[in-house]
Amino acid sequence: MWSRVLLAGAGLAAAAAIALPLSASAEPAPPPPAVPDVNALPLVSPVEYSVMNDRYFAFGTADGLTCAFDRTSGAYGCSGPIPAAPGGANVVSGGAFGAPGFTSAAQPIFQNLGPVKQLPPNTRMSFRTVSCTTDGVATTMCVNAQDQTGFVLTPSGSFVLSSNPLLERPEGTNPYAN
């Protein structure tokens, strides 16, 4: 009888010891905000934004960024006063594959492009698998449909979209079915 009581007591103590650290743990970090479907926005003709003898498609934003697509390599990015950029970065760029990254440059990297045309708010410019948009105030984003990477630049926080839902997903889930 006592052995059952002791065993039950030990089991309750073990359960309490396990439950206590779980209840004291911090809340998980909130997920990044949902990114709107950039490809649902009206498309502008990138030809109208061609610069440097058609080597680049480039556009400006209302908050002073210059964004460009390199027509040769498929690279894309924005430079200028990036709002709430990690480490005070003034450049964000990516290639045809993989997540983009933030960095700083001593001089604007797209200064040789010359004057660029402003992209109208809530429209998109696309080249290959990358589409970019701006809200005409202070938010700019680019998304690469190839691997679902890209970036969001906004005063409340600028960040990189770096996960590929086909590769990084909860175990047992199917990316092709909801």
Short mmCIF file of N, CA and C in Angstrom, two decimals:
data_model
loop_
_atom_site.label_atom_id
_atom_site.label_comp_id
_atom_site.label_asym_id
_atom_site.label_seq_id
_atom_site.Cartn_x
_atom_site.Cartn_y
_atom_site.Cartn_z
N MET A 1 0.82 -1.19 0.00
CA MET A 1 0.00 0.00 0.00
C MET A 1 0.86 1.25 0.00
N TRP A 2 1.85 1.28 0.94
CA TRP A 2 2.72 2.45 0.99
C TRP A 2 3.52 2.63 -0.30
N SER A 3 3.85 1.52 -0.91
CA SER A 3 4.61 1.65 -2.15
C SER A 3 3.78 2.32 -3.24
N ARG A 4 2.48 2.04 -3.24
CA ARG A 4 1.60 2.70 -4.22
C ARG A 4 1.47 4.19 -3.92
N VAL A 5 1.36 4.55 -2.66
CA VAL A 5 1.24 5.94 -2.27
C VAL A 5 2.53 6.68 -2.63
N LEU A 6 3.68 6.07 -2.30
CA LEU A 6 4.96 6.68 -2.62
C LEU A 6 5.14 6.82 -4.13
N LEU A 7 4.75 5.78 -4.85
CA LEU A 7 4.86 5.82 -6.31
C LEU A 7 3.96 6.91 -6.89
N ALA A 8 2.74 7.02 -6.38
CA ALA A 8 1.83 8.05 -6.85
C ALA A 8 2.36 9.44 -6.50
N GLY A 9 2.90 9.59 -5.29
CA GLY A 9 3.47 10.86 -4.86
C GLY A 9 4.66 11.25 -5.74
N ALA A 10 5.50 10.28 -6.05
CA ALA A 10 6.65 10.56 -6.90
C ALA A 10 6.19 10.94 -8.30
N GLY A 11 5.15 10.30 -8.79
CA GLY A 11 4.61 10.63 -10.11
C GLY A 11 4.05 12.04 -10.14
N LEU A 12 3.33 12.44 -9.06
CA LEU A 12 2.79 13.80 -9.01
C LEU A 12 3.91 14.84 -8.93
N ALA A 13 4.95 14.53 -8.16
CA ALA A 13 6.08 15.46 -8.05
C ALA A 13 6.78 15.61 -9.39
N ALA A 14 6.96 14.51 -10.09
CA ALA A 14 7.61 14.57 -11.40
C ALA A 14 6.75 15.37 -12.39
N ALA A 15 5.45 15.16 -12.37
CA ALA A 15 4.56 15.90 -13.27
C ALA A 15 4.58 17.39 -12.95
N ALA A 16 4.63 17.75 -11.67
CA ALA A 16 4.68 19.15 -11.28
C ALA A 16 6.00 19.77 -11.72
N ALA A 17 7.09 19.02 -11.58
CA ALA A 17 8.40 19.54 -11.98
C ALA A 17 8.47 19.77 -13.48
N ILE A 18 7.81 18.92 -14.24
CA ILE A 18 7.80 19.09 -15.69
C ILE A 18 6.88 20.24 -16.08
N ALA A 19 5.72 20.34 -15.45
CA ALA A 19 4.74 21.37 -15.83
C ALA A 19 5.18 22.76 -15.42
N LEU A 20 5.91 22.88 -14.30
CA LEU A 20 6.31 24.18 -13.82
C LEU A 20 7.16 24.95 -14.84
N PRO A 21 8.24 24.36 -15.40
CA PRO A 21 9.01 25.12 -16.38
C PRO A 21 8.21 25.47 -17.64
N LEU A 22 7.27 24.61 -18.02
CA LEU A 22 6.48 24.90 -19.21
C LEU A 22 5.58 26.10 -19.01
N SER A 23 5.00 26.21 -17.81
CA SER A 23 4.09 27.33 -17.58
C SER A 23 4.85 28.63 -17.40
N ALA A 24 6.13 28.56 -17.01
CA ALA A 24 6.92 29.77 -16.81
C ALA A 24 7.64 30.21 -18.08
N SER A 25 7.53 29.44 -19.13
CA SER A 25 8.27 29.78 -20.36
C SER A 25 7.65 31.00 -21.03
N ALA A 26 8.47 31.69 -21.80
CA ALA A 26 8.02 32.89 -22.51
C ALA A 26 7.13 32.51 -23.69
N GLU A 27 6.32 33.46 -24.08
CA GLU A 27 5.46 33.26 -25.25
C GLU A 27 6.33 33.14 -26.49
N PRO A 28 5.95 32.32 -27.47
CA PRO A 28 6.73 32.24 -28.71
C PRO A 28 6.68 33.57 -29.46
N ALA A 29 7.73 33.83 -30.21
CA ALA A 29 7.79 35.07 -30.99
C ALA A 29 6.66 35.09 -32.01
N PRO A 30 6.02 36.24 -32.21
CA PRO A 30 4.94 36.29 -33.19
C PRO A 30 5.50 36.11 -34.60
N PRO A 31 4.73 35.50 -35.47
CA PRO A 31 5.20 35.33 -36.85
C PRO A 31 5.25 36.68 -37.55
N PRO A 32 6.07 36.79 -38.60
CA PRO A 32 6.08 38.07 -39.34
C PRO A 32 4.70 38.32 -39.93
N PRO A 33 4.37 39.59 -40.18
CA PRO A 33 3.05 39.88 -40.73
C PRO A 33 2.86 39.21 -42.09
N ALA A 34 1.61 38.92 -42.39
CA ALA A 34 1.30 38.30 -43.67
C ALA A 34 1.63 39.27 -44.80
N VAL A 35 2.22 38.74 -45.84
CA VAL A 35 2.59 39.56 -46.99
C VAL A 35 1.47 39.47 -48.02
N PRO A 36 0.98 40.62 -48.48
CA PRO A 36 -0.09 40.57 -49.48
C PRO A 36 0.40 39.93 -50.78
N ASP A 37 -0.53 39.47 -51.56
CA ASP A 37 -0.20 38.84 -52.84
C ASP A 37 0.18 39.93 -53.84
N VAL A 38 1.48 40.15 -53.96
CA VAL A 38 1.99 41.18 -54.86
C VAL A 38 1.54 40.92 -56.29
N ASN A 39 1.48 39.67 -56.68
CA ASN A 39 1.13 39.33 -58.06
C ASN A 39 -0.34 39.56 -58.39
N ALA A 40 -1.15 39.91 -57.41
CA ALA A 40 -2.55 40.24 -57.67
C ALA A 40 -2.72 41.70 -58.08
N LEU A 41 -1.67 42.50 -57.92
CA LEU A 41 -1.74 43.93 -58.26
C LEU A 41 -1.61 44.12 -59.77
N PRO A 42 -2.12 45.24 -60.29
CA PRO A 42 -1.98 45.52 -61.73
C PRO A 42 -0.52 45.66 -62.14
N LEU A 43 -0.20 45.10 -63.27
CA LEU A 43 1.17 45.08 -63.79
C LEU A 43 1.45 46.32 -64.64
N VAL A 44 2.63 46.93 -64.42
CA VAL A 44 3.08 48.00 -65.30
C VAL A 44 4.06 47.38 -66.30
N SER A 45 4.21 48.01 -67.42
CA SER A 45 5.17 47.52 -68.41
C SER A 45 6.58 47.91 -67.98
N PRO A 46 7.44 46.93 -67.72
CA PRO A 46 8.80 47.27 -67.30
C PRO A 46 9.58 48.01 -68.38
N VAL A 47 9.18 47.87 -69.62
CA VAL A 47 9.88 48.55 -70.72
C VAL A 47 9.88 50.07 -70.50
N GLU A 48 8.80 50.59 -69.90
CA GLU A 48 8.71 52.02 -69.62
C GLU A 48 9.70 52.46 -68.53
N TYR A 49 10.30 51.50 -67.84
CA TYR A 49 11.21 51.78 -66.73
C TYR A 49 12.64 51.33 -67.06
N SER A 50 12.90 51.15 -68.32
CA SER A 50 14.21 50.69 -68.77
C SER A 50 15.25 51.80 -68.65
N VAL A 51 16.43 51.46 -68.12
CA VAL A 51 17.52 52.42 -67.98
C VAL A 51 18.83 51.76 -68.40
N MET A 52 19.86 52.58 -68.58
CA MET A 52 21.19 52.13 -68.98
C MET A 52 21.16 51.20 -70.19
N ASN A 53 20.62 51.71 -71.26
CA ASN A 53 20.55 50.95 -72.53
C ASN A 53 19.86 49.60 -72.35
N ASP A 54 18.78 49.60 -71.62
CA ASP A 54 17.95 48.41 -71.39
C ASP A 54 18.62 47.34 -70.52
N ARG A 55 19.69 47.66 -69.83
CA ARG A 55 20.35 46.69 -68.95
C ARG A 55 19.54 46.47 -67.68
N TYR A 56 18.85 47.52 -67.21
CA TYR A 56 18.08 47.44 -65.97
C TYR A 56 16.66 47.93 -66.20
N PHE A 57 15.75 47.39 -65.39
CA PHE A 57 14.44 48.00 -65.18
C PHE A 57 14.55 48.60 -63.79
N ALA A 58 14.20 49.87 -63.62
CA ALA A 58 14.34 50.52 -62.32
C ALA A 58 13.18 51.46 -62.06
N PHE A 59 12.86 51.63 -60.78
CA PHE A 59 11.81 52.56 -60.40
C PHE A 59 12.17 53.22 -59.08
N GLY A 60 11.54 54.37 -58.84
CA GLY A 60 11.71 55.10 -57.59
C GLY A 60 10.46 54.96 -56.74
N THR A 61 10.62 55.25 -55.44
CA THR A 61 9.49 55.22 -54.51
C THR A 61 9.33 56.60 -53.88
N ALA A 62 8.18 56.87 -53.32
CA ALA A 62 7.89 58.16 -52.72
C ALA A 62 8.81 58.47 -51.54
N ASP A 63 9.33 57.44 -50.87
CA ASP A 63 10.19 57.68 -49.71
C ASP A 63 11.67 57.68 -50.06
N GLY A 64 12.00 57.78 -51.35
CA GLY A 64 13.38 57.99 -51.76
C GLY A 64 14.21 56.77 -52.10
N LEU A 65 13.59 55.63 -52.23
CA LEU A 65 14.33 54.43 -52.63
C LEU A 65 14.43 54.34 -54.15
N THR A 66 15.49 53.71 -54.61
CA THR A 66 15.61 53.33 -56.02
C THR A 66 15.70 51.81 -56.04
N CYS A 67 14.82 51.17 -56.79
CA CYS A 67 14.79 49.71 -56.88
C CYS A 67 15.07 49.32 -58.32
N ALA A 68 15.75 48.20 -58.50
CA ALA A 68 16.14 47.81 -59.85
C ALA A 68 16.16 46.30 -60.02
N PHE A 69 15.96 45.90 -61.27
CA PHE A 69 16.11 44.51 -61.71
C PHE A 69 17.26 44.48 -62.71
N ASP A 70 18.24 43.62 -62.49
CA ASP A 70 19.33 43.45 -63.45
C ASP A 70 18.84 42.45 -64.49
N ARG A 71 18.66 42.89 -65.72
CA ARG A 71 18.10 42.03 -66.77
C ARG A 71 19.06 40.93 -67.20
N THR A 72 20.35 41.07 -66.89
CA THR A 72 21.32 40.04 -67.27
C THR A 72 21.36 38.91 -66.25
N SER A 73 21.49 39.25 -64.99
CA SER A 73 21.67 38.23 -63.94
C SER A 73 20.38 37.82 -63.24
N GLY A 74 19.35 38.65 -63.31
CA GLY A 74 18.12 38.37 -62.57
C GLY A 74 18.17 38.89 -61.15
N ALA A 75 19.27 39.55 -60.75
CA ALA A 75 19.36 40.13 -59.41
C ALA A 75 18.38 41.29 -59.29
N TYR A 76 18.00 41.61 -58.06
CA TYR A 76 17.07 42.70 -57.81
C TYR A 76 17.37 43.30 -56.45
N GLY A 77 16.90 44.51 -56.22
CA GLY A 77 17.10 45.13 -54.91
C GLY A 77 16.71 46.58 -54.90
N CYS A 78 16.87 47.19 -53.72
CA CYS A 78 16.57 48.59 -53.52
C CYS A 78 17.69 49.22 -52.72
N SER A 79 17.95 50.50 -52.97
CA SER A 79 18.92 51.22 -52.16
C SER A 79 18.38 52.61 -51.85
N GLY A 80 18.91 53.18 -50.78
CA GLY A 80 18.46 54.48 -50.33
C GLY A 80 18.13 54.42 -48.86
N PRO A 81 17.32 55.36 -48.38
CA PRO A 81 16.97 55.40 -46.96
C PRO A 81 15.93 54.33 -46.60
N ILE A 82 16.41 53.11 -46.36
CA ILE A 82 15.50 52.00 -46.04
C ILE A 82 14.94 52.21 -44.64
N PRO A 83 13.61 52.28 -44.51
CA PRO A 83 13.02 52.51 -43.19
C PRO A 83 13.22 51.31 -42.26
N ALA A 84 13.61 51.59 -41.02
CA ALA A 84 13.76 50.57 -39.98
C ALA A 84 14.61 49.39 -40.43
N ALA A 85 15.67 49.68 -41.18
CA ALA A 85 16.52 48.61 -41.70
C ALA A 85 17.40 48.03 -40.60
N PRO A 86 17.61 46.72 -40.63
CA PRO A 86 18.51 46.11 -39.64
C PRO A 86 19.91 46.71 -39.75
N GLY A 87 20.45 47.13 -38.63
CA GLY A 87 21.81 47.67 -38.61
C GLY A 87 21.98 48.96 -39.38
N GLY A 88 20.89 49.65 -39.70
CA GLY A 88 21.00 50.90 -40.45
C GLY A 88 21.37 50.69 -41.91
N ALA A 89 21.12 49.51 -42.45
CA ALA A 89 21.48 49.19 -43.84
C ALA A 89 20.81 50.16 -44.81
N ASN A 90 21.47 50.39 -45.95
CA ASN A 90 20.88 51.24 -46.98
C ASN A 90 20.74 50.50 -48.32
N VAL A 91 20.95 49.19 -48.30
CA VAL A 91 20.80 48.35 -49.49
C VAL A 91 20.16 47.03 -49.08
N VAL A 92 19.24 46.56 -49.89
CA VAL A 92 18.73 45.20 -49.76
C VAL A 92 18.74 44.62 -51.17
N SER A 93 19.30 43.43 -51.32
CA SER A 93 19.38 42.86 -52.67
C SER A 93 19.34 41.34 -52.61
N GLY A 94 18.92 40.77 -53.73
CA GLY A 94 18.83 39.32 -53.85
C GLY A 94 19.13 38.90 -55.27
N GLY A 95 19.38 37.62 -55.42
CA GLY A 95 19.65 37.06 -56.73
C GLY A 95 18.43 36.33 -57.26
N ALA A 96 18.62 35.61 -58.33
CA ALA A 96 17.52 34.86 -58.94
C ALA A 96 17.00 33.76 -58.02
N PHE A 97 17.85 33.26 -57.12
CA PHE A 97 17.46 32.21 -56.18
C PHE A 97 17.98 32.57 -54.80
N GLY A 98 17.28 32.18 -53.77
CA GLY A 98 17.73 32.39 -52.40
C GLY A 98 17.27 33.70 -51.81
N ALA A 99 17.39 33.77 -50.50
CA ALA A 99 16.92 34.94 -49.77
C ALA A 99 17.82 36.15 -50.00
N PRO A 100 17.23 37.33 -50.11
CA PRO A 100 18.04 38.54 -50.20
C PRO A 100 18.65 38.87 -48.84
N GLY A 101 19.47 39.92 -48.81
CA GLY A 101 20.09 40.34 -47.57
C GLY A 101 20.27 41.84 -47.52
N PHE A 102 20.43 42.35 -46.31
CA PHE A 102 20.67 43.78 -46.08
C PHE A 102 22.17 44.03 -45.97
N THR A 103 22.60 45.19 -46.44
CA THR A 103 23.99 45.62 -46.29
C THR A 103 24.03 47.14 -46.37
N SER A 104 25.21 47.68 -46.18
CA SER A 104 25.40 49.13 -46.31
C SER A 104 26.45 49.41 -47.36
N ALA A 105 26.25 50.49 -48.09
CA ALA A 105 27.21 50.92 -49.11
C ALA A 105 27.54 52.39 -48.85
N ALA A 106 28.79 52.76 -49.14
CA ALA A 106 29.22 54.13 -48.91
C ALA A 106 28.50 55.11 -49.84
N GLN A 107 28.18 54.66 -51.05
CA GLN A 107 27.48 55.49 -52.02
C GLN A 107 26.25 54.73 -52.52
N PRO A 108 25.24 55.45 -52.96
CA PRO A 108 24.06 54.76 -53.50
C PRO A 108 24.47 53.82 -54.65
N ILE A 109 24.08 52.56 -54.56
CA ILE A 109 24.55 51.59 -55.56
C ILE A 109 23.87 51.76 -56.91
N PHE A 110 22.73 52.43 -56.95
CA PHE A 110 22.05 52.61 -58.23
C PHE A 110 22.20 54.03 -58.77
N GLN A 111 23.18 54.79 -58.28
CA GLN A 111 23.35 56.17 -58.73
C GLN A 111 23.68 56.26 -60.21
N ASN A 112 24.32 55.25 -60.78
CA ASN A 112 24.69 55.29 -62.20
C ASN A 112 23.51 55.02 -63.14
N LEU A 113 22.38 54.67 -62.58
CA LEU A 113 21.21 54.40 -63.42
C LEU A 113 20.61 55.68 -63.97
N GLY A 114 20.94 56.80 -63.36
CA GLY A 114 20.36 58.07 -63.78
C GLY A 114 18.98 58.24 -63.17
N PRO A 115 18.23 59.22 -63.66
CA PRO A 115 16.89 59.44 -63.10
C PRO A 115 15.97 58.26 -63.43
N VAL A 116 15.17 57.88 -62.44
CA VAL A 116 14.23 56.77 -62.64
C VAL A 116 12.81 57.26 -62.42
N LYS A 117 11.90 56.62 -63.08
CA LYS A 117 10.47 56.93 -63.01
C LYS A 117 9.87 56.34 -61.74
N GLN A 118 8.95 57.07 -61.12
CA GLN A 118 8.25 56.57 -59.92
C GLN A 118 7.27 55.46 -60.31
N LEU A 119 7.24 54.41 -59.52
CA LEU A 119 6.26 53.35 -59.71
C LEU A 119 4.94 53.81 -59.09
N PRO A 120 3.83 53.78 -59.83
CA PRO A 120 2.56 54.18 -59.25
C PRO A 120 2.18 53.30 -58.05
N PRO A 121 1.56 53.89 -57.04
CA PRO A 121 1.16 53.12 -55.86
C PRO A 121 0.27 51.94 -56.23
N ASN A 122 0.47 50.85 -55.50
CA ASN A 122 -0.36 49.65 -55.61
C ASN A 122 -0.41 49.07 -57.02
N THR A 123 0.70 49.19 -57.73
CA THR A 123 0.91 48.48 -58.98
C THR A 123 2.14 47.63 -58.76
N ARG A 124 2.48 46.81 -59.73
CA ARG A 124 3.68 45.99 -59.58
C ARG A 124 4.49 46.02 -60.86
N MET A 125 5.79 45.86 -60.66
CA MET A 125 6.69 45.65 -61.77
C MET A 125 7.25 44.25 -61.58
N SER A 126 7.28 43.48 -62.66
CA SER A 126 7.78 42.12 -62.58
C SER A 126 8.85 41.89 -63.64
N PHE A 127 9.83 41.09 -63.27
CA PHE A 127 10.84 40.62 -64.21
C PHE A 127 11.18 39.20 -63.81
N ARG A 128 11.08 38.30 -64.78
CA ARG A 128 11.25 36.87 -64.52
C ARG A 128 10.32 36.46 -63.39
N THR A 129 10.85 35.96 -62.27
CA THR A 129 10.00 35.47 -61.19
C THR A 129 9.85 36.44 -60.04
N VAL A 130 10.41 37.66 -60.16
CA VAL A 130 10.37 38.63 -59.07
C VAL A 130 9.37 39.74 -59.40
N SER A 131 8.55 40.09 -58.42
CA SER A 131 7.60 41.20 -58.54
C SER A 131 7.80 42.15 -57.37
N CYS A 132 7.75 43.45 -57.65
CA CYS A 132 7.91 44.48 -56.62
C CYS A 132 6.74 45.45 -56.68
N THR A 133 6.44 46.06 -55.53
CA THR A 133 5.37 47.04 -55.43
C THR A 133 5.72 48.06 -54.37
N THR A 134 4.97 49.15 -54.36
CA THR A 134 5.06 50.17 -53.32
C THR A 134 3.66 50.69 -53.05
N ASP A 135 3.44 51.15 -51.82
CA ASP A 135 2.12 51.71 -51.51
C ASP A 135 2.05 53.20 -51.80
N GLY A 136 3.15 53.78 -52.28
CA GLY A 136 3.16 55.19 -52.61
C GLY A 136 3.44 56.08 -51.41
N VAL A 137 3.66 55.49 -50.24
CA VAL A 137 3.95 56.27 -49.03
C VAL A 137 5.30 55.83 -48.47
N ALA A 138 5.33 54.66 -47.83
CA ALA A 138 6.57 54.24 -47.17
C ALA A 138 6.76 52.73 -47.11
N THR A 139 6.01 51.98 -47.87
CA THR A 139 6.17 50.52 -47.87
C THR A 139 6.51 50.05 -49.27
N THR A 140 7.57 49.26 -49.36
CA THR A 140 8.01 48.68 -50.63
C THR A 140 8.28 47.21 -50.37
N MET A 141 7.90 46.36 -51.31
CA MET A 141 8.18 44.93 -51.14
C MET A 141 8.46 44.29 -52.48
N CYS A 142 9.29 43.25 -52.42
CA CYS A 142 9.59 42.43 -53.59
C CYS A 142 9.48 40.97 -53.17
N VAL A 143 8.90 40.16 -54.04
CA VAL A 143 8.72 38.74 -53.75
C VAL A 143 9.17 37.94 -54.97
N ASN A 144 9.97 36.91 -54.70
CA ASN A 144 10.43 36.01 -55.75
C ASN A 144 9.54 34.77 -55.73
N ALA A 145 8.72 34.61 -56.74
CA ALA A 145 7.78 33.48 -56.79
C ALA A 145 8.51 32.15 -56.95
N GLN A 146 9.75 32.18 -57.40
CA GLN A 146 10.53 30.95 -57.59
C GLN A 146 10.67 30.19 -56.27
N ASP A 147 11.02 30.90 -55.20
CA ASP A 147 11.24 30.23 -53.92
C ASP A 147 10.57 30.93 -52.74
N GLN A 148 9.66 31.85 -53.02
CA GLN A 148 8.88 32.56 -52.00
C GLN A 148 9.76 33.37 -51.05
N THR A 149 10.86 33.90 -51.55
CA THR A 149 11.71 34.77 -50.75
C THR A 149 11.50 36.21 -51.21
N GLY A 150 12.10 37.15 -50.54
CA GLY A 150 11.97 38.54 -50.91
C GLY A 150 12.22 39.44 -49.72
N PHE A 151 11.64 40.64 -49.76
CA PHE A 151 11.80 41.56 -48.64
C PHE A 151 10.62 42.50 -48.54
N VAL A 152 10.44 43.05 -47.33
CA VAL A 152 9.42 44.05 -47.05
C VAL A 152 10.12 45.20 -46.35
N LEU A 153 9.94 46.41 -46.87
CA LEU A 153 10.55 47.61 -46.31
C LEU A 153 9.44 48.52 -45.83
N THR A 154 9.35 48.75 -44.52
CA THR A 154 8.28 49.54 -43.95
C THR A 154 8.77 50.21 -42.67
N PRO A 155 8.23 51.38 -42.33
CA PRO A 155 8.67 52.07 -41.12
C PRO A 155 8.49 51.26 -39.83
N SER A 156 7.56 50.35 -39.80
CA SER A 156 7.37 49.54 -38.58
C SER A 156 8.35 48.38 -38.50
N GLY A 157 9.18 48.20 -39.51
CA GLY A 157 10.19 47.14 -39.50
C GLY A 157 10.42 46.62 -40.90
N SER A 158 11.68 46.58 -41.31
CA SER A 158 12.03 46.02 -42.62
C SER A 158 12.64 44.65 -42.39
N PHE A 159 12.26 43.68 -43.22
CA PHE A 159 12.72 42.32 -43.01
C PHE A 159 12.79 41.55 -44.31
N VAL A 160 13.48 40.43 -44.25
CA VAL A 160 13.66 39.54 -45.40
C VAL A 160 12.69 38.38 -45.26
N LEU A 161 12.09 37.99 -46.37
CA LEU A 161 11.28 36.78 -46.44
C LEU A 161 12.25 35.68 -46.86
N SER A 162 12.54 34.77 -45.95
CA SER A 162 13.61 33.83 -46.26
C SER A 162 13.21 32.37 -46.19
N SER A 163 11.94 32.07 -46.03
CA SER A 163 11.59 30.66 -45.93
C SER A 163 10.90 30.19 -47.21
N ASN A 164 11.24 29.00 -47.59
CA ASN A 164 10.62 28.36 -48.73
C ASN A 164 9.60 27.37 -48.17
N PRO A 165 8.30 27.62 -48.36
CA PRO A 165 7.29 26.75 -47.76
C PRO A 165 7.35 25.32 -48.28
N LEU A 166 7.99 25.08 -49.41
CA LEU A 166 8.13 23.71 -49.89
C LEU A 166 9.22 22.97 -49.13
N LEU A 167 10.17 23.70 -48.57
CA LEU A 167 11.27 23.08 -47.84
C LEU A 167 11.14 23.22 -46.34
N GLU A 168 10.64 24.35 -45.86
CA GLU A 168 10.55 24.63 -44.44
C GLU A 168 9.08 24.67 -44.04
N ARG A 169 8.59 23.56 -43.57
CA ARG A 169 7.19 23.50 -43.16
C ARG A 169 7.06 22.52 -42.00
N PRO A 170 6.01 22.65 -41.21
CA PRO A 170 5.82 21.71 -40.11
C PRO A 170 5.74 20.28 -40.61
N GLU A 171 6.32 19.39 -39.84
CA GLU A 171 6.34 17.98 -40.22
C GLU A 171 4.91 17.45 -40.38
N GLY A 172 4.70 16.69 -41.40
CA GLY A 172 3.39 16.09 -41.63
C GLY A 172 2.44 16.96 -42.42
N THR A 173 2.87 18.14 -42.87
CA THR A 173 1.98 19.00 -43.64
C THR A 173 2.32 18.86 -45.13
N ASN A 174 1.36 19.20 -45.94
CA ASN A 174 1.51 19.11 -47.38
C ASN A 174 1.41 20.50 -47.97
N PRO A 175 2.46 21.01 -48.64
CA PRO A 175 2.41 22.37 -49.17
C PRO A 175 1.42 22.51 -50.34
N TYR A 176 0.95 21.40 -50.89
CA TYR A 176 0.05 21.47 -52.03
C TYR A 176 -1.41 21.35 -51.65
N ALA A 177 -1.70 21.10 -50.37
CA ALA A 177 -3.08 20.95 -49.94
C ALA A 177 -3.28 21.74 -48.66
N ASN A 178 -4.43 22.37 -48.53
CA ASN A 178 -4.73 23.14 -47.31
C ASN A 178 -5.35 22.27 -46.27
#
